[in-house]
GROMACS .gro file of C-alpha atoms in nm:
model
  301
    1MET     CA    1   4.433  -0.820  -2.501
    2ASN     CA    2   4.365  -0.475  -2.500
    3GLU     CA    3   4.743  -0.290  -2.509
    4MET     CA    4   4.866  -0.152  -2.153
    5ILE     CA    5   5.070   0.145  -2.132
    6SER     CA    6   5.184   0.239  -1.785
    7GLY     CA    7   5.474   0.466  -1.633
    8VAL     CA    8   5.574   0.516  -1.272
    9GLY     CA    9   5.310   0.758  -1.127
   10GLU     CA   10   5.095   0.708  -1.404
   11PRO     CA   11   4.780   0.553  -1.440
   12VAL     CA   12   4.695   0.283  -1.698
   13VAL     CA   13   4.596   0.346  -2.082
   14THR     CA   14   4.410   0.088  -2.281
   15ASP     CA   15   4.316   0.141  -2.638
   16ALA     CA   16   3.933   0.163  -2.527
   17THR     CA   17   4.032   0.554  -2.469
   18LYS     CA   18   4.236   0.610  -2.760
   19GLY     CA   19   3.908   0.711  -2.937
   20GLY     CA   20   4.023   1.007  -3.118
   21GLY     CA   21   4.180   1.354  -3.030
   22SER     CA   22   3.957   1.509  -2.782
   23ASN     CA   23   3.959   1.168  -2.606
   24ALA     CA   24   4.318   1.163  -2.572
   25ALA     CA   25   4.334   1.560  -2.475
   26ARG     CA   26   4.096   1.466  -2.186
   27ILE     CA   27   4.319   1.209  -2.082
   28ALA     CA   28   4.599   1.449  -2.062
   29GLU     CA   29   4.366   1.709  -1.879
   30VAL     CA   30   4.296   1.435  -1.596
   31LYS     CA   31   4.659   1.276  -1.600
   32ALA     CA   32   4.760   1.672  -1.498
   33TRP     CA   33   4.481   1.717  -1.252
   34LEU     CA   34   4.556   1.418  -1.067
   35ALA     CA   35   4.932   1.452  -1.115
   36ALA     CA   36   4.888   1.823  -0.938
   37GLN     CA   37   4.567   1.662  -0.652
   38PHE     CA   38   4.802   1.431  -0.526
   39ASP     CA   39   5.191   1.608  -0.568
   40ALA     CA   40   4.993   1.908  -0.304
   41ALA     CA   41   4.925   1.605  -0.110
   42GLY     CA   42   5.264   1.456  -0.145
   43LYS     CA   43   5.189   1.132  -0.269
   44GLU     CA   44   5.162   0.937  -0.642
   45VAL     CA   45   4.932   0.865  -0.818
   46PRO     CA   46   4.797   0.500  -0.823
   47ASP     CA   47   4.845   0.275  -1.134
   48PHE     CA   48   4.483   0.252  -1.268
   49GLU     CA   49   4.297   0.096  -1.618
   50TYR     CA   50   4.134   0.407  -1.784
   51THR     CA   51   3.771   0.354  -1.967
   52PRO     CA   52   3.529   0.606  -2.104
   53ARG     CA   53   3.359   0.573  -1.796
   54SER     CA   54   3.587   0.650  -1.570
   55ILE     CA   55   3.758   0.920  -1.819
   56ALA     CA   56   3.480   1.120  -1.816
   57HIS     CA   57   3.406   1.071  -1.488
   58LEU     CA   58   3.726   1.220  -1.349
   59ASN     CA   59   3.686   1.500  -1.591
   60ASN     CA   60   3.374   1.642  -1.446
   61LEU     CA   61   3.522   1.596  -1.125
   62ALA     CA   62   3.851   1.765  -1.232
   63THR     CA   63   3.589   2.036  -1.412
   64VAL     CA   64   3.436   2.128  -1.081
   65SER     CA   65   3.738   2.093  -0.858
   66GLN     CA   66   3.943   2.391  -1.105
   67ALA     CA   67   3.610   2.537  -1.084
   68LYS     CA   68   3.591   2.600  -0.700
   69THR     CA   69   3.939   2.627  -0.665
   70GLN     CA   70   3.905   2.928  -0.897
   71ALA     CA   71   3.586   3.080  -0.684
   72ALA     CA   72   3.845   2.976  -0.355
   73ASN     CA   73   4.133   3.212  -0.452
   74ILE     CA   74   3.923   3.504  -0.611
   75VAL     CA   75   3.770   3.494  -0.284
   76ALA     CA   76   4.121   3.427  -0.091
   77ASN     CA   77   4.262   3.708  -0.278
   78ASP     CA   78   3.947   3.933  -0.178
   79PHE     CA   79   4.012   3.897   0.190
   80ARG     CA   80   4.396   3.944   0.126
   81GLN     CA   81   4.312   4.281  -0.019
   82LYS     CA   82   4.082   4.383   0.223
   83ALA     CA   83   4.326   4.328   0.542
   84ALA     CA   84   4.597   4.509   0.395
   85GLU     CA   85   4.361   4.827   0.336
   86TYR     CA   86   4.247   4.718   0.699
   87ARG     CA   87   4.605   4.715   0.791
   88SER     CA   88   4.689   4.997   0.652
   89GLN     CA   89   4.366   5.187   0.807
   90ALA     CA   90   4.461   5.082   1.109
   91ALA     CA   91   4.840   5.211   1.136
   92ARG     CA   92   4.699   5.554   1.012
   93ILE     CA   93   4.424   5.564   1.309
   94ARG     CA   94   4.737   5.480   1.559
   95GLU     CA   95   4.943   5.722   1.450
   96ILE     CA   96   4.642   5.955   1.431
   97LEU     CA   97   4.573   5.854   1.754
   98GLU     CA   98   4.935   5.928   1.875
   99ASN     CA   99   4.996   6.276   1.746
  100VAL     CA  100   4.667   6.392   1.945
  101GLY     CA  101   4.865   6.232   2.264
  102LEU     CA  102   4.615   5.956   2.301
  103ALA     CA  103   4.876   5.626   2.224
  104GLN     CA  104   4.752   5.310   2.368
  105GLU     CA  105   5.082   5.336   2.621
  106SER     CA  106   4.973   5.668   2.721
  107LEU     CA  107   4.580   5.573   2.827
  108PRO     CA  108   4.548   5.438   3.161
  109SER     CA  109   4.446   5.087   3.247
  110ASN     CA  110   4.111   5.102   3.281
  111VAL     CA  111   4.050   5.336   2.951
  112VAL     CA  112   4.242   5.043   2.773
  113ALA     CA  113   4.018   4.721   2.854
  114SER     CA  114   3.700   4.950   2.823
  115THR     CA  115   3.799   4.993   2.466
  116GLN     CA  116   3.944   4.654   2.461
  117VAL     CA  117   3.573   4.515   2.584
  118LEU     CA  118   3.432   4.762   2.306
  119ALA     CA  119   3.623   4.640   2.004
  120ASN     CA  120   3.486   4.249   2.145
  121VAL     CA  121   3.174   4.390   2.140
  122ALA     CA  122   3.161   4.498   1.820
  123ASN     CA  123   3.346   4.229   1.618
  124LEU     CA  124   3.088   4.018   1.820
  125LEU     CA  125   2.785   4.237   1.649
  126ASN     CA  126   2.960   4.168   1.349
  127ILE     CA  127   2.990   4.579   1.299
  128ARG     CA  128   3.292   4.796   1.190
  129ASP     CA  129   3.241   5.083   1.374
  130THR     CA  130   3.147   5.160   1.736
  131GLU     CA  131   2.884   5.437   1.687
  132LEU     CA  132   2.566   5.372   1.948
  133SER     CA  133   2.311   5.357   1.601
  134SER     CA  134   2.528   5.093   1.477
  135PHE     CA  135   2.497   4.859   1.835
  136LEU     CA  136   2.145   4.962   1.815
  137VAL     CA  137   2.136   4.791   1.481
  138ALA     CA  138   2.299   4.549   1.577
  139MET     CA  139   2.113   4.468   1.881
  140GLY     CA  140   1.781   4.487   1.699
  141ASP     CA  141   1.918   4.269   1.432
  142ILE     CA  142   2.010   3.993   1.721
  143SER     CA  143   1.668   4.016   1.851
  144LEU     CA  144   1.503   3.943   1.577
  145ARG     CA  145   1.728   3.641   1.587
  146LYS     CA  146   1.673   3.615   1.919
  147THR     CA  147   1.255   3.604   1.834
  148GLY     CA  148   1.308   3.407   1.510
  149VAL     CA  149   1.522   3.135   1.699
  150ASP     CA  150   1.257   3.117   2.002
  151GLU     CA  151   0.981   3.095   1.719
  152LYS     CA  152   1.179   2.777   1.590
  153ARG     CA  153   1.281   2.591   1.905
  154ALA     CA  154   0.862   2.682   2.022
  155LYS     CA  155   0.802   2.493   1.654
  156VAL     CA  156   1.049   2.211   1.677
  157HIS     CA  157   0.903   2.147   2.068
  158LYS     CA  158   0.554   2.145   1.954
  159GLU     CA  159   0.654   1.881   1.690
  160SER     CA  160   0.852   1.719   1.995
  161LYS     CA  161   0.540   1.695   2.208
  162THR     CA  162   0.315   1.500   1.845
  163LEU     CA  163   0.624   1.300   1.760
  164LEU     CA  164   0.652   1.191   2.150
  165GLU     CA  165   0.273   1.157   2.201
  166TYR     CA  166   0.295   0.933   1.882
  167THR     CA  167   0.587   0.716   2.028
  168ARG     CA  168   0.313   0.672   2.325
  169LYS     CA  169   0.051   0.610   2.103
  170ALA     CA  170   0.298   0.345   1.896
  171ILE     CA  171   0.442   0.207   2.213
  172ALA     CA  172   0.091   0.119   2.366
  173ARG     CA  173   0.005  -0.048   2.044
  174LEU     CA  174   0.310  -0.218   2.040
  175THR     CA  175   0.234  -0.348   2.380
  176TYR     CA  176  -0.139  -0.432   2.275
  177LEU     CA  177   0.028  -0.613   1.985
  178LYS     CA  178   0.231  -0.789   2.210
  179ARG     CA  179  -0.032  -0.937   2.413
  180THR     CA  180  -0.280  -0.984   2.147
  181LEU     CA  181   0.005  -1.196   2.017
  182ALA     CA  182   0.087  -1.395   2.341
  183GLN     CA  183  -0.283  -1.438   2.371
  184LEU     CA  184  -0.285  -1.641   2.019
  185GLU     CA  185  -0.023  -1.834   2.079
  186ASP     CA  186  -0.179  -1.961   2.418
  187ASP     CA  187  -0.465  -2.036   2.179
  188VAL     CA  188  -0.244  -2.226   1.881
  189ALA     CA  189  -0.293  -2.584   2.090
  190PRO     CA  190  -0.646  -2.557   2.161
  191CYS     CA  191  -0.700  -2.434   1.804
  192ASP     CA  192  -0.494  -2.716   1.735
  193ALA     CA  193  -0.702  -2.935   1.916
  194GLN     CA  194  -1.001  -2.825   1.776
  195MET     CA  195  -0.848  -2.851   1.386
  196GLU     CA  196  -0.787  -3.210   1.448
  197ASN     CA  197  -1.122  -3.323   1.553
  198TRP     CA  198  -1.236  -3.140   1.223
  199LYS     CA  199  -1.016  -3.305   1.043
  200THR     CA  200  -1.162  -3.643   1.199
  201ASN     CA  201  -1.512  -3.483   1.171
  202LEU     CA  202  -1.428  -3.447   0.821
  203GLY     CA  203  -1.250  -3.830   0.740
  204VAL     CA  204  -1.641  -3.920   0.875
  205MET     CA  205  -1.834  -3.722   0.638
  206ALA     CA  206  -1.655  -3.838   0.379
  207SER     CA  207  -1.689  -4.202   0.445
  208LYS     CA  208  -2.119  -4.113   0.516
  209GLU     CA  209  -2.084  -3.881   0.192
  210ARG     CA  210  -1.937  -4.198  -0.034
  211GLN     CA  211  -2.206  -4.427   0.199
  212TYR     CA  212  -2.515  -4.255   0.074
  213MET     CA  213  -2.369  -4.184  -0.302
  214GLN     CA  214  -2.387  -4.513  -0.265
  215GLN     CA  215  -2.682  -4.571  -0.126
  216TYR     CA  216  -2.813  -4.335  -0.376
  217ASN     CA  217  -2.708  -4.504  -0.663
  218ASN     CA  218  -2.849  -4.828  -0.543
  219TYR     CA  219  -3.191  -4.671  -0.543
  220LYS     CA  220  -3.159  -4.501  -0.917
  221ALA     CA  221  -3.070  -4.827  -1.007
  222LEU     CA  222  -3.357  -4.994  -0.826
  223LEU     CA  223  -3.628  -4.729  -0.938
  224ASN     CA  224  -3.471  -4.819  -1.318
  225ARG     CA  225  -3.569  -5.185  -1.240
  226VAL     CA  226  -3.961  -5.056  -1.163
  227GLY     CA  227  -3.993  -4.878  -1.468
  228TYR     CA  228  -3.995  -4.539  -1.266
  229THR     CA  229  -3.956  -4.225  -1.531
  230PRO     CA  230  -3.836  -3.895  -1.437
  231GLU     CA  231  -4.193  -3.788  -1.529
  232ILE     CA  232  -4.384  -3.909  -1.253
  233ASN     CA  233  -4.215  -3.665  -1.025
  234HIS     CA  234  -4.417  -3.543  -0.730
  235GLY     CA  235  -4.532  -3.213  -0.946
  236VAL     CA  236  -4.683  -3.413  -1.126
  237LEU     CA  237  -4.866  -3.611  -0.867
  238VAL     CA  238  -5.003  -3.345  -0.701
  239GLU     CA  239  -5.122  -3.191  -1.032
  240MET     CA  240  -5.316  -3.569  -1.114
  241ALA     CA  241  -5.447  -3.507  -0.765
  242GLU     CA  242  -5.625  -3.189  -0.807
  243HIS     CA  243  -5.763  -3.289  -1.136
  244ARG     CA  244  -5.911  -3.635  -0.980
  245LYS     CA  245  -6.073  -3.434  -0.691
  246ASP     CA  246  -6.202  -3.158  -1.031
  247LEU     CA  247  -6.329  -3.454  -1.168
  248GLU     CA  248  -6.483  -3.626  -0.864
  249LYS     CA  249  -6.696  -3.282  -0.803
  250LYS     CA  250  -6.744  -3.327  -1.127
  251THR     CA  251  -6.909  -3.690  -1.162
  252LYS     CA  252  -7.042  -3.609  -0.783
  253PRO     CA  253  -7.377  -3.521  -0.940
  254ILE     CA  254  -7.348  -3.809  -1.199
  255LEU     CA  255  -7.318  -4.078  -0.920
  256ASP     CA  256  -7.614  -3.905  -0.702
  257THR     CA  257  -7.818  -3.972  -0.979
  258LEU     CA  258  -7.719  -4.328  -1.070
  259ARG     CA  259  -7.764  -4.325  -0.687
  260SER     CA  260  -8.140  -4.231  -0.710
  261TYR     CA  261  -8.228  -4.541  -1.008
  262GLN     CA  262  -8.406  -4.664  -0.700
  263ASP     CA  263  -8.650  -4.368  -0.728
  264LEU     CA  264  -8.701  -4.435  -1.101
  265PRO     CA  265  -9.104  -4.405  -1.239
  266PRO     CA  266  -9.187  -4.711  -1.243
  267ASP     CA  267  -9.267  -4.653  -1.665
  268LYS     CA  268  -9.003  -4.859  -1.814
  269ALA     CA  269  -8.948  -4.643  -2.119
  270LEU     CA  270  -8.892  -4.330  -1.886
  271ALA     CA  271  -8.682  -4.526  -1.698
  272ALA     CA  272  -8.464  -4.685  -2.024
  273LEU     CA  273  -8.424  -4.304  -2.132
  274ALA     CA  274  -8.253  -4.146  -1.785
  275ILE     CA  275  -8.093  -4.467  -1.747
  276GLU     CA  276  -7.910  -4.404  -2.118
  277ASP     CA  277  -7.894  -4.019  -2.040
  278LYS     CA  278  -7.701  -4.116  -1.742
  279LYS     CA  279  -7.438  -4.326  -1.945
  280ARG     CA  280  -7.299  -4.047  -2.152
  281GLN     CA  281  -7.259  -3.804  -1.891
  282TYR     CA  282  -7.055  -4.099  -1.717
  283ALA     CA  283  -6.907  -4.143  -2.038
  284ALA     CA  284  -6.830  -3.774  -2.114
  285ALA     CA  285  -6.671  -3.745  -1.749
  286GLU     CA  286  -6.431  -4.070  -1.807
  287LYS     CA  287  -6.366  -3.952  -2.178
  288TYR     CA  288  -6.245  -3.603  -1.987
  289LEU     CA  289  -6.056  -3.683  -1.695
  290GLU     CA  290  -5.881  -3.962  -1.963
  291ASP     CA  291  -5.772  -3.596  -2.218
  292VAL     CA  292  -5.667  -3.461  -1.867
  293LEU     CA  293  -5.425  -3.657  -1.699
  294GLN     CA  294  -5.265  -3.723  -2.104
  295SER     CA  295  -5.262  -3.344  -2.146
  296ALA     CA  296  -5.077  -3.306  -1.755
  297LEU     CA  297  -4.833  -3.615  -1.899
  298ALA     CA  298  -4.763  -3.428  -2.191
  299THR     CA  299  -4.682  -3.107  -2.027
  300SER     CA  300  -4.457  -3.279  -1.748
  301ASP     CA  301  -4.286  -3.385  -2.069
   0.00000   0.00000   0.00000
């Protein structure tokens, strides 16, 4: 537990604030400043715990307050000195006017009223004399300020019109969004029904998918049982059919020649030679067909 030091009308100080002579000096300054401020307000300083953070904060406040108080005292002393000078000058002017017979009591009431109005206008225009040139300068300054105010007012009016236009657009946009929201809320029920329909269709499609997958597996097992291999596919069959057509074109002349055997010459020796030649051609064609089929199968592998 930290040791607490307290007194009547004084804040509580902890051991954490006793870090050296500088901390003690700052604490003393803060305590003196707090006591002066609360005494001026007619109140007692409340009890609270000093921490390094609160000491630093209160010290900054005390420094700023003292600086502002000193500046205010300087300005107040200057105003008091000027007021004394103005009172002295007013007394001298009053004495001069009384000596020349222009005392306020001896002047007509209308002159006093006019002078009072002139003085009020001078005070209003913030000028120190009532000469015509001073009035003209003051009126020119007021005119310039009036022009500046008019320009600012026109600028603010333009900005207000722009903001009003933005507000109108925002209100129209809000109305549109509210109408869209209401329409979307009205569409919720049909969309929910459609979603339920889609869920039902999705369940049916999932069931169909399982059924088709089962049929696919059955067909695959059946093809495996009958000896189907992936090498026998549509592309290979199409290629073999094309080769078959090509071979038919090549063997057609041989077949036509064989069909014309009845037209052989009566000489048996020549007929035998022709038959042997046709047999050799036929055997070569068959061998070529076999080579083509084997090369097609090897290419697909």
